[in-house]
PDB file of N, CA and C in Angstrom:
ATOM      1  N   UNK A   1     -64.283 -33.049  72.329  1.00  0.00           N
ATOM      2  CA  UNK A   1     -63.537 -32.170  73.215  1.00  0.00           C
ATOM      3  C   UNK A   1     -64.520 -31.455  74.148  1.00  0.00           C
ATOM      4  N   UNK A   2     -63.979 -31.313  75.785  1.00  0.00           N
ATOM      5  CA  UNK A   2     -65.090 -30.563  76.295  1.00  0.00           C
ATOM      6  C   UNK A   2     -64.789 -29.441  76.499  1.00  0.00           C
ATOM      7  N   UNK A   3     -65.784 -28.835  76.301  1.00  0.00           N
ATOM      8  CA  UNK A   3     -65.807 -27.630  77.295  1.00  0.00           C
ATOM      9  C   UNK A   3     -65.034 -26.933  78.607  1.00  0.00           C
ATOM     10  N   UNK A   4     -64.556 -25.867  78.424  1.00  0.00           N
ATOM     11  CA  UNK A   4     -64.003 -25.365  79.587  1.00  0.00           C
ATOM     12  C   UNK A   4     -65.071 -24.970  80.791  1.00  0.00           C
ATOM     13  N   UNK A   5     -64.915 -25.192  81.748  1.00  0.00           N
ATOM     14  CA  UNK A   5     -66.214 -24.681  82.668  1.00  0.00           C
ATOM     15  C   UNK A   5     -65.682 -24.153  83.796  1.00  0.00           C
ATOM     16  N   UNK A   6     -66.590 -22.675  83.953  1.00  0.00           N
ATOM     17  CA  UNK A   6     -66.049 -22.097  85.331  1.00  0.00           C
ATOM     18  C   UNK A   6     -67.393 -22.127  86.262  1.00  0.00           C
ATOM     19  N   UNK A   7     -67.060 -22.075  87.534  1.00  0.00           N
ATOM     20  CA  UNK A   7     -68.142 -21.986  88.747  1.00  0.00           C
ATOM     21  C   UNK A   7     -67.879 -21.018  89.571  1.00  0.00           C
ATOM     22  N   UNK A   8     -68.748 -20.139  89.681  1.00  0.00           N
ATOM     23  CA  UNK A   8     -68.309 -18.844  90.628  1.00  0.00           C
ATOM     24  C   UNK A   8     -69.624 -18.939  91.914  1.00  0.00           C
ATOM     25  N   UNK A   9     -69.081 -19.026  93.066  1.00  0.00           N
ATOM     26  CA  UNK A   9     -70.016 -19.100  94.532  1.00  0.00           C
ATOM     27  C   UNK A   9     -69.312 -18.077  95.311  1.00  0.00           C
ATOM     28  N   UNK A  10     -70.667 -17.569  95.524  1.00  0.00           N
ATOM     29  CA  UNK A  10     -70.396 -16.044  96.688  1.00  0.00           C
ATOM     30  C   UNK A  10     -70.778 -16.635  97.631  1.00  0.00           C
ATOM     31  N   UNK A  11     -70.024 -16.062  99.232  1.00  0.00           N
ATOM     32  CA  UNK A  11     -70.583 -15.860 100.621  1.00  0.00           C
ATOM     33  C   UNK A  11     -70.173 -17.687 100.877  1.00  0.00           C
ATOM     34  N   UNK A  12     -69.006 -18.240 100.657  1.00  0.00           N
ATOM     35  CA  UNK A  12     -68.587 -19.558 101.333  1.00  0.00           C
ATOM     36  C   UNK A  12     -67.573 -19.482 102.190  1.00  0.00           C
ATOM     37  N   UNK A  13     -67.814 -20.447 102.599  1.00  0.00           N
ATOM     38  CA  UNK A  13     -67.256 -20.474 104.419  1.00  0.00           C
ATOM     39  C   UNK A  13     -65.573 -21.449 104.223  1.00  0.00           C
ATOM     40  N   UNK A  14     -65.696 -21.804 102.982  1.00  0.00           N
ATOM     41  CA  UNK A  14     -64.382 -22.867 102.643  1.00  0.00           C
ATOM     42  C   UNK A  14     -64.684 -23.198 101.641  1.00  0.00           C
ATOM     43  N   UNK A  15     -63.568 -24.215 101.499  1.00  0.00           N
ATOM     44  CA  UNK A  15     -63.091 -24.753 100.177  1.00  0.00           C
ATOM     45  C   UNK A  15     -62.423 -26.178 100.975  1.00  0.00           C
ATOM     46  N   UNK A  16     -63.078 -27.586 100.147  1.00  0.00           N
ATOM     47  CA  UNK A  16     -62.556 -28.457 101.044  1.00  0.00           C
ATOM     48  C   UNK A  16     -62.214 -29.683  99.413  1.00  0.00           C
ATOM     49  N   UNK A  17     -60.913 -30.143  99.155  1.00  0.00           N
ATOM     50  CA  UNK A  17     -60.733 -31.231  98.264  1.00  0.00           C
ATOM     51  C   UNK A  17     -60.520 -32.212  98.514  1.00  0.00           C
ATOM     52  N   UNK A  18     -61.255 -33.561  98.437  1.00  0.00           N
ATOM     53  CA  UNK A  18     -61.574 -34.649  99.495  1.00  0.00           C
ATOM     54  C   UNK A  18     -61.412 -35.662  98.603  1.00  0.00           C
ATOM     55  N   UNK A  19     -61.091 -36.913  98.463  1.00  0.00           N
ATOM     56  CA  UNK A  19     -61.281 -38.127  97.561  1.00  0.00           C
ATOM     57  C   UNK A  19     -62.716 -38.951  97.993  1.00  0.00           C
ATOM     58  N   UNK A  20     -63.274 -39.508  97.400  1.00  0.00           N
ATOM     59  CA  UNK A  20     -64.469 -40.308  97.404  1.00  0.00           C
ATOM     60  C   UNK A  20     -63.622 -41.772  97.800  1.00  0.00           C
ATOM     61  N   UNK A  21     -64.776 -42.053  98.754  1.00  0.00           N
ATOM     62  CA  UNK A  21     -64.171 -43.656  99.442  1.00  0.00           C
ATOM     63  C   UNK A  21     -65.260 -44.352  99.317  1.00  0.00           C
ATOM     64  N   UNK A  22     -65.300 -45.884  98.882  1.00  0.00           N
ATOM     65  CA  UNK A  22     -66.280 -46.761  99.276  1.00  0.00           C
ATOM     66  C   UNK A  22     -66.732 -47.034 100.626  1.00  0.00           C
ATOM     67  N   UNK A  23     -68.166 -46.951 100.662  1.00  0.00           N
ATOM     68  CA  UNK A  23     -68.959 -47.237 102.188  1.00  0.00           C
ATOM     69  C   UNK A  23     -70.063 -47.675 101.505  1.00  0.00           C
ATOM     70  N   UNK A  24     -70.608 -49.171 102.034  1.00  0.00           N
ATOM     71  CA  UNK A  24     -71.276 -50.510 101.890  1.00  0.00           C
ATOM     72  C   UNK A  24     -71.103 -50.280 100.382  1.00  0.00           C
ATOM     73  N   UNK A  25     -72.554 -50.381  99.700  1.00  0.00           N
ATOM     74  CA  UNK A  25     -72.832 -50.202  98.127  1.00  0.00           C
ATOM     75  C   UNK A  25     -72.496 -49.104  97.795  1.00  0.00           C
ATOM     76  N   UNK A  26     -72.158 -47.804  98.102  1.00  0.00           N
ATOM     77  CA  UNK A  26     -71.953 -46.548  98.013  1.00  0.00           C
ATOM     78  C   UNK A  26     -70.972 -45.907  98.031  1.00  0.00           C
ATOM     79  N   UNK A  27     -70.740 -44.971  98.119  1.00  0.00           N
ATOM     80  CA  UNK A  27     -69.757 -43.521  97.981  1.00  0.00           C
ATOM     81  C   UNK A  27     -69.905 -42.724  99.533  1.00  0.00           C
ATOM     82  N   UNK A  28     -68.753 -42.326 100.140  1.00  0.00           N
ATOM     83  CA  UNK A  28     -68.882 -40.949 100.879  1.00  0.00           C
ATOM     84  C   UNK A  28     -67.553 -40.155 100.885  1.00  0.00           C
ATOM     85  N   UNK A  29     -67.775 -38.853 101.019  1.00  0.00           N
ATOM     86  CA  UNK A  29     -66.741 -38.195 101.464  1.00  0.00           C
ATOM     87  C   UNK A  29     -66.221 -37.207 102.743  1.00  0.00           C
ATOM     88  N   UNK A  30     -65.569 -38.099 103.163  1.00  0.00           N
ATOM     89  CA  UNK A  30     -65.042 -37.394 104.162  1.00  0.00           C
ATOM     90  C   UNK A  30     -65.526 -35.866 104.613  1.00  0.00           C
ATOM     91  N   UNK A  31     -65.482 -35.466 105.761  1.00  0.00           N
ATOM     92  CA  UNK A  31     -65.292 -33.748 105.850  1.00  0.00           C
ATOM     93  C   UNK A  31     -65.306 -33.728 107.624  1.00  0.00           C
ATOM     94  N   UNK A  32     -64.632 -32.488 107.597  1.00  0.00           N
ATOM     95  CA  UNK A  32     -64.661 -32.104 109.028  1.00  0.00           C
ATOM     96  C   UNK A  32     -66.206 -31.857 109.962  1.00  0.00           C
ATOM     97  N   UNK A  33     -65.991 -32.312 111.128  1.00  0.00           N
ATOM     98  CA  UNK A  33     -67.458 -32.439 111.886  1.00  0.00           C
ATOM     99  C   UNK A  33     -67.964 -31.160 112.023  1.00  0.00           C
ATOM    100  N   UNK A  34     -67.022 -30.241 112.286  1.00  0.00           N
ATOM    101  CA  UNK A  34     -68.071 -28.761 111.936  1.00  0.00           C
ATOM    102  C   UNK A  34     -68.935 -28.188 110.906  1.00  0.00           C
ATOM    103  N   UNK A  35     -68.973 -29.373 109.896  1.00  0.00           N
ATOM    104  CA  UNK A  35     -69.587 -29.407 108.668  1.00  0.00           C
ATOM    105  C   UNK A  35     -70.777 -29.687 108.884  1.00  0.00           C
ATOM    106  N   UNK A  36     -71.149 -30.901 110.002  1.00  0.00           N
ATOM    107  CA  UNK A  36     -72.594 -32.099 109.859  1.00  0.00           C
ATOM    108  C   UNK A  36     -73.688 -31.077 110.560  1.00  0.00           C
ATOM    109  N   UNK A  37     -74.533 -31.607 109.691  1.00  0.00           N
ATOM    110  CA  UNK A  37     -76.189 -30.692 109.609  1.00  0.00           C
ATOM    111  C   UNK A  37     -75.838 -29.727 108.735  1.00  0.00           C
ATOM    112  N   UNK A  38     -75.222 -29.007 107.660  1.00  0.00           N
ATOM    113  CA  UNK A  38     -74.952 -28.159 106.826  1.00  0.00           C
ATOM    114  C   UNK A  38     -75.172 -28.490 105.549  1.00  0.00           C
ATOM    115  N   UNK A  39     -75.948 -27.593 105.301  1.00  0.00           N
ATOM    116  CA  UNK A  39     -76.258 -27.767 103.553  1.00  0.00           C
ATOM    117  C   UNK A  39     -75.005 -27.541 102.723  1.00  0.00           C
ATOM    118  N   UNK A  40     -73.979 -28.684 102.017  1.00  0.00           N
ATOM    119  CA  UNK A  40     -73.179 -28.611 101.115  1.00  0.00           C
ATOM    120  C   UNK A  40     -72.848 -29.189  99.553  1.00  0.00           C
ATOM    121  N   UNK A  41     -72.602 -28.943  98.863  1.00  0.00           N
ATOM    122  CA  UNK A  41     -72.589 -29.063  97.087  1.00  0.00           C
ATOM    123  C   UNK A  41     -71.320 -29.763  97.064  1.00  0.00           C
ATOM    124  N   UNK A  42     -71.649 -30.929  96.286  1.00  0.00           N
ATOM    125  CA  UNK A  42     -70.627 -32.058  96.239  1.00  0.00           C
ATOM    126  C   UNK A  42     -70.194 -31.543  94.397  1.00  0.00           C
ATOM    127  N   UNK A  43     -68.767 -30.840  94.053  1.00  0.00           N
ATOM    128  CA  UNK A  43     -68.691 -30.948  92.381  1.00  0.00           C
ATOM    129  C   UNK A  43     -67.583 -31.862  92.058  1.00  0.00           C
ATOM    130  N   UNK A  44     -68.115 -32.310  90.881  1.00  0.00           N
ATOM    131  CA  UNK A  44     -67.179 -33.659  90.443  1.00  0.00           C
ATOM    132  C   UNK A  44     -66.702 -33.246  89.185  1.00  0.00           C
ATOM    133  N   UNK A  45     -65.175 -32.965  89.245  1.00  0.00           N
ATOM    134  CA  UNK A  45     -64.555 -32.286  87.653  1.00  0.00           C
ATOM    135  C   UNK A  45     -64.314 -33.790  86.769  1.00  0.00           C
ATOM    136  N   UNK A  46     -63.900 -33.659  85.583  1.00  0.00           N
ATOM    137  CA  UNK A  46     -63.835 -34.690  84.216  1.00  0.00           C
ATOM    138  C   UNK A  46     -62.687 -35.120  84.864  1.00  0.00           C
ATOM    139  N   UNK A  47     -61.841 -34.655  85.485  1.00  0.00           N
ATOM    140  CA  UNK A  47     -60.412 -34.863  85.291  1.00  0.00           C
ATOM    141  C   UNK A  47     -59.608 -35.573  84.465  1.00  0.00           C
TER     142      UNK A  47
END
């Protein structure tokens, strides 16, 4: 059984829930272009 887990982040600009798509051998996810060049944290729950 796992664990319950919480994540708490101060001072963010959004909240964005995106599905993962295949691109060539890989993974990407989507996001709006006001995003690109921005340092962002990809989290992946058990679901």
């Amino acid at each position: 059984m796992w664990k319950q887990t919480e994540i708490r982040v101060r001072g963010i600009l959004g909240f964005i829930e995106k599905g993962v798509t295949p691109f060539g051998t890989g993974a990407e996810v989507d996001r709006p272009r006001e995003h690109l060049g921005r340092r962002v944290y990809l989290v992946i729950p058990r679901n």
